[in-house]
Coordinates of C-alpha atoms and ligand atoms in Angstrom, one line a residue:
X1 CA 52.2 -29.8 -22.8
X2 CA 51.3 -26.4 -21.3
X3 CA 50.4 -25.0 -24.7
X4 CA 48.2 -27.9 -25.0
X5 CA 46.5 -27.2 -22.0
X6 CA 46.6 -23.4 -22.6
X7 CA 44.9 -24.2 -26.5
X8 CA 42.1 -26.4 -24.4
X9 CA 41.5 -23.9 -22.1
X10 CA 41.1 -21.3 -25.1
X11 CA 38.4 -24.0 -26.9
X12 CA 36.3 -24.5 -24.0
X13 CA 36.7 -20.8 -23.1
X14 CA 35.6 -20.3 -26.5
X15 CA 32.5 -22.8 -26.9
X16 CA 31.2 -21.5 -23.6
X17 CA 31.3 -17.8 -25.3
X18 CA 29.5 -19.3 -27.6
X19 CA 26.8 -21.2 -26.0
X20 CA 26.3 -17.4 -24.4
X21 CA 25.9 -15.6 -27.3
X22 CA 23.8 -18.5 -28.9
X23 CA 22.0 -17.8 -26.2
X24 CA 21.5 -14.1 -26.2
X25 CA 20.8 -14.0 -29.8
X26 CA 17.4 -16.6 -29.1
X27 CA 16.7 -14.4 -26.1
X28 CA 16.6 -11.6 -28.9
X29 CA 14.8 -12.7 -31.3
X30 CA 12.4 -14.2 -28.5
X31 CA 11.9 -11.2 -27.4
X32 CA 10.4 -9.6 -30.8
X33 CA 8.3 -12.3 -30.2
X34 CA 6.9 -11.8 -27.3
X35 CA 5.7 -8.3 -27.5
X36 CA 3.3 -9.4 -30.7
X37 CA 2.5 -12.6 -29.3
X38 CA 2.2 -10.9 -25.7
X39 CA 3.8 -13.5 -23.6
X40 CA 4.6 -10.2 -20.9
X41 CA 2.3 -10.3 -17.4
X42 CA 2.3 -7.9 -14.3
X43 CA 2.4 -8.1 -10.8
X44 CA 1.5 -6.0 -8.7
X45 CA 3.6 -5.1 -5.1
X46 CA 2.0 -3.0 -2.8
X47 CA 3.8 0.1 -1.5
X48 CA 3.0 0.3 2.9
X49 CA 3.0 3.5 5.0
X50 CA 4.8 1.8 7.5
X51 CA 3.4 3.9 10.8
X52 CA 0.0 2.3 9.9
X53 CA 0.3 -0.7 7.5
X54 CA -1.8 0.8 4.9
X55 CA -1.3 0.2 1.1
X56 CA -0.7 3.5 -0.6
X57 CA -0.1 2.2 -4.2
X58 CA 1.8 0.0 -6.0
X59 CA 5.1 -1.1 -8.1
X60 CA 4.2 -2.6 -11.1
X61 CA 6.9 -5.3 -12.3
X62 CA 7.4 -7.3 -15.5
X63 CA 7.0 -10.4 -16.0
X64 CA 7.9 -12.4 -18.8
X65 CA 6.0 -15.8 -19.8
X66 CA 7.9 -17.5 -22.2
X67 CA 6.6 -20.6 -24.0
X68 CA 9.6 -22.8 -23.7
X69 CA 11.2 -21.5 -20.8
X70 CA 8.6 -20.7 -18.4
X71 CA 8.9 -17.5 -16.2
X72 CA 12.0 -14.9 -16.8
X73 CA 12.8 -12.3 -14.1
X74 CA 13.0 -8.9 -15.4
X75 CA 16.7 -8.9 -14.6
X76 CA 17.5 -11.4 -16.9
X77 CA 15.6 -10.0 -20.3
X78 CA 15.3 -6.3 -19.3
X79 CA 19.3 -5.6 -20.3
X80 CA 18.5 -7.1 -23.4
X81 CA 15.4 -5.3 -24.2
X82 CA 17.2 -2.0 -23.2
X83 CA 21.0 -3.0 -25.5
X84 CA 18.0 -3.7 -28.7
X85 CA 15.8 -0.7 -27.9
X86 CA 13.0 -2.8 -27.7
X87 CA 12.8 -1.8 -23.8
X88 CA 10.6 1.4 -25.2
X89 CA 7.5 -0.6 -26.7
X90 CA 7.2 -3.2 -23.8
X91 CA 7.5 0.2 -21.5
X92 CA 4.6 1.6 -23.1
X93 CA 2.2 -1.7 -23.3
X94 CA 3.3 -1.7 -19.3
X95 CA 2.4 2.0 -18.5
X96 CA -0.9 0.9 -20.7
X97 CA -1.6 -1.8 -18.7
X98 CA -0.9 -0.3 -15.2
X99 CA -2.6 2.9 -16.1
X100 CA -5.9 0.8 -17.0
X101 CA -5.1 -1.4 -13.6
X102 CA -5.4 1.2 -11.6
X103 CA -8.3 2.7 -12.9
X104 CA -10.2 -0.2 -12.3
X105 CA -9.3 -0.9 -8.8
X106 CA -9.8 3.4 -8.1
X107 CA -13.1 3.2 -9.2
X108 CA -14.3 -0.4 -7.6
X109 CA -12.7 0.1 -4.7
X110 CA -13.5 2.2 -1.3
X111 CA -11.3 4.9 0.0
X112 CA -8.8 4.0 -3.2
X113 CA -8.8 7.5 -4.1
X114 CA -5.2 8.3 -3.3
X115 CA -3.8 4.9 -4.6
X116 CA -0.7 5.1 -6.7
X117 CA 0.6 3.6 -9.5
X118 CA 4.6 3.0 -9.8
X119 CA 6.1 2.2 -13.0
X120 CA 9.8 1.4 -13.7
X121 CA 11.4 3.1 -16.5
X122 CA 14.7 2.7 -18.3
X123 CA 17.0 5.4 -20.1
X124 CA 15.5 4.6 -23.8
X125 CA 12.1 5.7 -22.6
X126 CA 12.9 9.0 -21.1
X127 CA 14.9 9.8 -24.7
X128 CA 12.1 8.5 -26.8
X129 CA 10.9 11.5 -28.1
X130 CA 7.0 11.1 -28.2
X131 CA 7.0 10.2 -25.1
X132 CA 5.0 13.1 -23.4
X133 CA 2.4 12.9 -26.0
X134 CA 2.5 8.5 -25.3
X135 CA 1.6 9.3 -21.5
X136 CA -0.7 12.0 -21.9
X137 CA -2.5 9.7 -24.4
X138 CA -2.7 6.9 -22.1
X139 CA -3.6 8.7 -19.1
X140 CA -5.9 10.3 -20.7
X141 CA -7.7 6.5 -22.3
X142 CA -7.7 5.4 -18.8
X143 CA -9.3 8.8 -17.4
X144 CA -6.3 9.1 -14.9
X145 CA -4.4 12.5 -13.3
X146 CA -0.9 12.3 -13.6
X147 CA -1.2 12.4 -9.7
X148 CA -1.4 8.8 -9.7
X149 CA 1.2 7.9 -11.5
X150 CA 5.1 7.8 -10.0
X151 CA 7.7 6.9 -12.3
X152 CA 11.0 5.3 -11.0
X153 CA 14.1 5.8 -12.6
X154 CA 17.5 4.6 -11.4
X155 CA 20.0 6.7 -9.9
X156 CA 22.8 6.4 -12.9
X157 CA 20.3 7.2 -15.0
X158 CA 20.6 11.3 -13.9
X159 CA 23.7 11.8 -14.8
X160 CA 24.0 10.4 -18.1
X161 CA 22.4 14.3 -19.5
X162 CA 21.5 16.3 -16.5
X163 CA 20.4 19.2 -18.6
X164 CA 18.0 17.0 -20.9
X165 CA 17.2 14.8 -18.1
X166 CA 16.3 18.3 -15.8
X167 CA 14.1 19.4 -18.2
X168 CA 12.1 16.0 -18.8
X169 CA 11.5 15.3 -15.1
X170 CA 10.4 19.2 -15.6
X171 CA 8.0 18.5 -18.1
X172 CA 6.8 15.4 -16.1
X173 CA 6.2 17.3 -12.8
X174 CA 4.3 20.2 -14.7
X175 CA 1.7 17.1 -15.4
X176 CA 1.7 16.0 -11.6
X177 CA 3.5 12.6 -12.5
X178 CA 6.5 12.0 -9.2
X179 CA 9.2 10.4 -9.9
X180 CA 11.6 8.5 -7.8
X181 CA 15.1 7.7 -7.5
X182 CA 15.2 3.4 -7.6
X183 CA 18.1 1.8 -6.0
X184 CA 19.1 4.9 -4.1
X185 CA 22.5 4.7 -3.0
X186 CA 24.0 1.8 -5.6
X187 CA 24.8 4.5 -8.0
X188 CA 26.9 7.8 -7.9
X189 CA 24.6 10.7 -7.8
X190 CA 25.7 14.1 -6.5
X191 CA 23.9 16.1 -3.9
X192 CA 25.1 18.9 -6.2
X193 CA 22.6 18.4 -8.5
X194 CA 20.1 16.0 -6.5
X195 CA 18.6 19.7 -4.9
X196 CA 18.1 21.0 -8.3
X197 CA 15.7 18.0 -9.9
X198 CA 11.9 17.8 -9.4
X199 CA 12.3 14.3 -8.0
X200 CA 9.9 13.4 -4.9
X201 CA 11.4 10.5 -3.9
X202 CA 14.2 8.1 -2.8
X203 CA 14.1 4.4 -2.8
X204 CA 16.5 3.0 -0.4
X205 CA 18.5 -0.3 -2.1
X206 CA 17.2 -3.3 -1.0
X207 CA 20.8 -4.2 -0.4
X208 CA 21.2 -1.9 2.5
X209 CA 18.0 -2.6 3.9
X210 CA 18.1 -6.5 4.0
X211 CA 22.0 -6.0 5.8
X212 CA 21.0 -3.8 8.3
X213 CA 21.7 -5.5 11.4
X214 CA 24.4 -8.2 9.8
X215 CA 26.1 -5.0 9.1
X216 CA 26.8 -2.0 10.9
X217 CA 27.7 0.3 8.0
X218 CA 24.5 -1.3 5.6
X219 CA 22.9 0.4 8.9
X220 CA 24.7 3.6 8.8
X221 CA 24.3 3.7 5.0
X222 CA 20.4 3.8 5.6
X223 CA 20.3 6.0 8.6
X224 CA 22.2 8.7 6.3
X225 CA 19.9 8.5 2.8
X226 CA 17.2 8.4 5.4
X227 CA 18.6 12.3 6.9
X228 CA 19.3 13.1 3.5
X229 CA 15.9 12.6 2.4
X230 CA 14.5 14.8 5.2
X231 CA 16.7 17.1 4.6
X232 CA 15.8 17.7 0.5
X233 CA 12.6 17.0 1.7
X234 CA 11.6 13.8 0.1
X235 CA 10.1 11.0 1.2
X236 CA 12.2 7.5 1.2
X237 CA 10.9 4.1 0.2
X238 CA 12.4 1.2 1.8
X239 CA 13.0 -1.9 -0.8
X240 CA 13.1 -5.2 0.5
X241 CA 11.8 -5.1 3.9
X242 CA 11.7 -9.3 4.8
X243 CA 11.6 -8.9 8.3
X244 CA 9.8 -7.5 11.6
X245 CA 13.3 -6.3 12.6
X246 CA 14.0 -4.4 9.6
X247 CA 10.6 -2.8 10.1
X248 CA 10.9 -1.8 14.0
X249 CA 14.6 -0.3 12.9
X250 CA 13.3 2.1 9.9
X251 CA 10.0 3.2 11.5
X252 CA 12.4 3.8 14.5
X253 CA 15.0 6.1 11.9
X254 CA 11.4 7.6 10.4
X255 CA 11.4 5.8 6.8
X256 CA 7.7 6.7 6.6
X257 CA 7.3 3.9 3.5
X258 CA 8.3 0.6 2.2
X259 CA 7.7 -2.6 0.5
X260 CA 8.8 -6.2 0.5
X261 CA 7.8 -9.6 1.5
X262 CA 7.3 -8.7 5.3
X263 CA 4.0 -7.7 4.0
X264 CA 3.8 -9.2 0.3
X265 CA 6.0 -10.1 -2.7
X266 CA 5.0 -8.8 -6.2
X267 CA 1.2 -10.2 -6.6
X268 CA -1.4 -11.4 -9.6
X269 CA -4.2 -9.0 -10.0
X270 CA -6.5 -12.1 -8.8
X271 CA -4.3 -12.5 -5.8
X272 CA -4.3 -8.3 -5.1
X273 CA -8.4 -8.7 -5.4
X274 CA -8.1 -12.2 -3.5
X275 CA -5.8 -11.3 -0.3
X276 CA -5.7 -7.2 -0.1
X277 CA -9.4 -6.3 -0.8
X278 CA -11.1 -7.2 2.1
X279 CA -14.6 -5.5 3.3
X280 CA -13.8 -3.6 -0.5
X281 CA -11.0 -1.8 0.7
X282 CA -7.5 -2.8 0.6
X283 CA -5.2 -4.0 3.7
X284 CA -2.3 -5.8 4.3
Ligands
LIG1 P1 13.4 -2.7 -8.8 O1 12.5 -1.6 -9.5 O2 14.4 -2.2 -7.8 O3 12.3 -3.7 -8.2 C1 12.5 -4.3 -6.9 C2 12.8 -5.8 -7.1 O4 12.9 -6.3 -5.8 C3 11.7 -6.6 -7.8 O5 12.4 -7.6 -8.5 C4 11.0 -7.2 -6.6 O6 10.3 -8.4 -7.0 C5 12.1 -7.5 -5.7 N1 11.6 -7.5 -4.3 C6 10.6 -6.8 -3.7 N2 10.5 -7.0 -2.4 C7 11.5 -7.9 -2.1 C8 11.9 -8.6 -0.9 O7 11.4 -8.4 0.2 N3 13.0 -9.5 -1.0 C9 13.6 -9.7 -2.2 N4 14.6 -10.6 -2.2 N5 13.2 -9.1 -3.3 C10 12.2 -8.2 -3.3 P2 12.0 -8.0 -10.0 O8 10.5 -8.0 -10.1 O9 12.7 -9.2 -10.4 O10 12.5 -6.7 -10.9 C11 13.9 -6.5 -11.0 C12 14.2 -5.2 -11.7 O11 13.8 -5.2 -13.1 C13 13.4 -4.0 -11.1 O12 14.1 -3.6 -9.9 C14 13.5 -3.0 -12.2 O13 14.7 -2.3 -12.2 C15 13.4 -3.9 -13.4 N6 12.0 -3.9 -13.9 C16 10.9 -4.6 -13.5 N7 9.8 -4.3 -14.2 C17 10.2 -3.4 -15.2 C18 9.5 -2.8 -16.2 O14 8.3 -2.9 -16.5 N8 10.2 -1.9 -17.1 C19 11.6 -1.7 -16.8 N9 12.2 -0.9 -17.7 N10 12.3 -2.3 -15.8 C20 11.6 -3.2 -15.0
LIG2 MG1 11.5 -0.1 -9.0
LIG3 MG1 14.5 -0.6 -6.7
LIG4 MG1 16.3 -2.8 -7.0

């Protein structure tokens, strides 16, 4: 009797294995799909210098449309994309798009001179090797300094080839493109090396930020990126911010920016136009 139950327990183990890989495998081939039938969108989340409320840029996030399924989350199609390689092509349609994006709003809109673009990469596209020649090319289309653009990379991505990665984020800093450390504090970086890279930026977790006060070492954990920042001087992003409290407690341990939907989730360009660009000139 317990084998029997032991050899069910194996079959339904089994089809449910299945039913997941059944299911990746569509996602896949979906997914080759979807860049030549593009089914990806953006949106758009503004980036707040939280002492006065003003929009300084913003993240540009992925979005993907699919026919059947309706709207997938990055976090549920990116891993795939990265495990096929196909992460490098949809990276480069959304520095394309992003790039053109915020040369429009630059040049329609007042005092939108210092707005910056942020763009999520992943490990494939830092090791692709045309990829210098890819940004200069698009930034170049869209008539844009490398000034505007920021470039977030997560923290395990550092220490997977320091040397190569050293030289890259080099290369990209000689060209005026910042990067910035995403999910700062998730991973395992070392402050022996985190001097040494040309990164301008830390983005605090949105983990830490949205248990701040249910949690006293979320807090602590905050406070201490937040020094550490100072100290190498960088600047630290705050992920996440949903509420006034959250807010009031970073201005008050001097995170000078942020983003979340305290002041707005990730937006449409028509909702960006619609909600932010009032009197030509964009506010929260
Ligand atoms: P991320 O770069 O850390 O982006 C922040 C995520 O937090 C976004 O999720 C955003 O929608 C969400 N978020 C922002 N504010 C709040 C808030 O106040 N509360 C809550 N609960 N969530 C908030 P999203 O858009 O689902 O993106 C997930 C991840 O997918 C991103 O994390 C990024 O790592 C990756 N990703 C997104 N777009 C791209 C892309 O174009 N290329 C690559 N390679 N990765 C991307
Ligand atoms: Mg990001
Ligand atoms: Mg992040
Ligand atoms: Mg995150």
């Amino acid at each position: 009797r317990a084998k029997k139950q032991s050899n069910n327990s194996y079959q339904f183990f089994n089809a449910a294995m299945h039913t997941q890989a059944m299911n990746r495998l569509t996602l896949e081939t979906d997914l080759r799909k979807a860049i030549k039938h593009q089914e990806f969108g953006l949106r758009y989340q503004p980036i707040i210098n939280l002492q006065n409320q003003q929009i300084i840029g913003f993240e540009t996030l992925i979005r993907w449309h699919h026919p059947q399924r309706g709207t997938i989350d990055p976090d549920d199609f990116v891993p795939i994309a990265e495990e096929t390689g196909l992460i490098t092509s949809i990276d480069h349609w959304v520095f394309y798009q992003a790039c053109q994006q915020i040369a429009r709003w630059k040049s329609q809109v007042n005092h939108s001179d210092e707005l910056r673009i942020s763009i999520n990469f992943s490990v494939q596209d830092l090791r692709k090797s045309t990829l210098l020649q890819d940004l200069d090319a698009i930034l170049s289309e869209a008539n844009l300094a490398g000034s505007a653009i920021t470039i977030e990379i997560t923290e395990s991505i550092l220490i997977e080839d320091i040397e190569q990665t050293t030289e890259l984020l080099s290369q990209l800093a000689a060209k005026q493109i910042r990067i910035s450390i995403d999910d700062f504090g998730t991973g395992y970086s070392s402050l022996n090396y985190l001097h040494r890279l040309p990164v301008h930026s830390l983005k605090i977790d949105r983990s830490f930020v949205s248990q701040m006060h249910a949690n006293n070492s979320n807090y602590e954990v905050v406070s201490t990126i937040l020094a550490l920042s100072k100290h190498l001087g960088l600047t630290a992003v705050a992920e996440g911010i949903e509420t006034p409290e959250q807010l009031q407690a970073l201005k008050k341990l001097g995170c000078e920016f942020g983003q979340g939907y305290l002041f707005a989730p990730p937006l449409t360009v028509e909702a960006v136009e619609k909600q932010l660009c009032q009197n030509n000139s964009f506010v929260v």
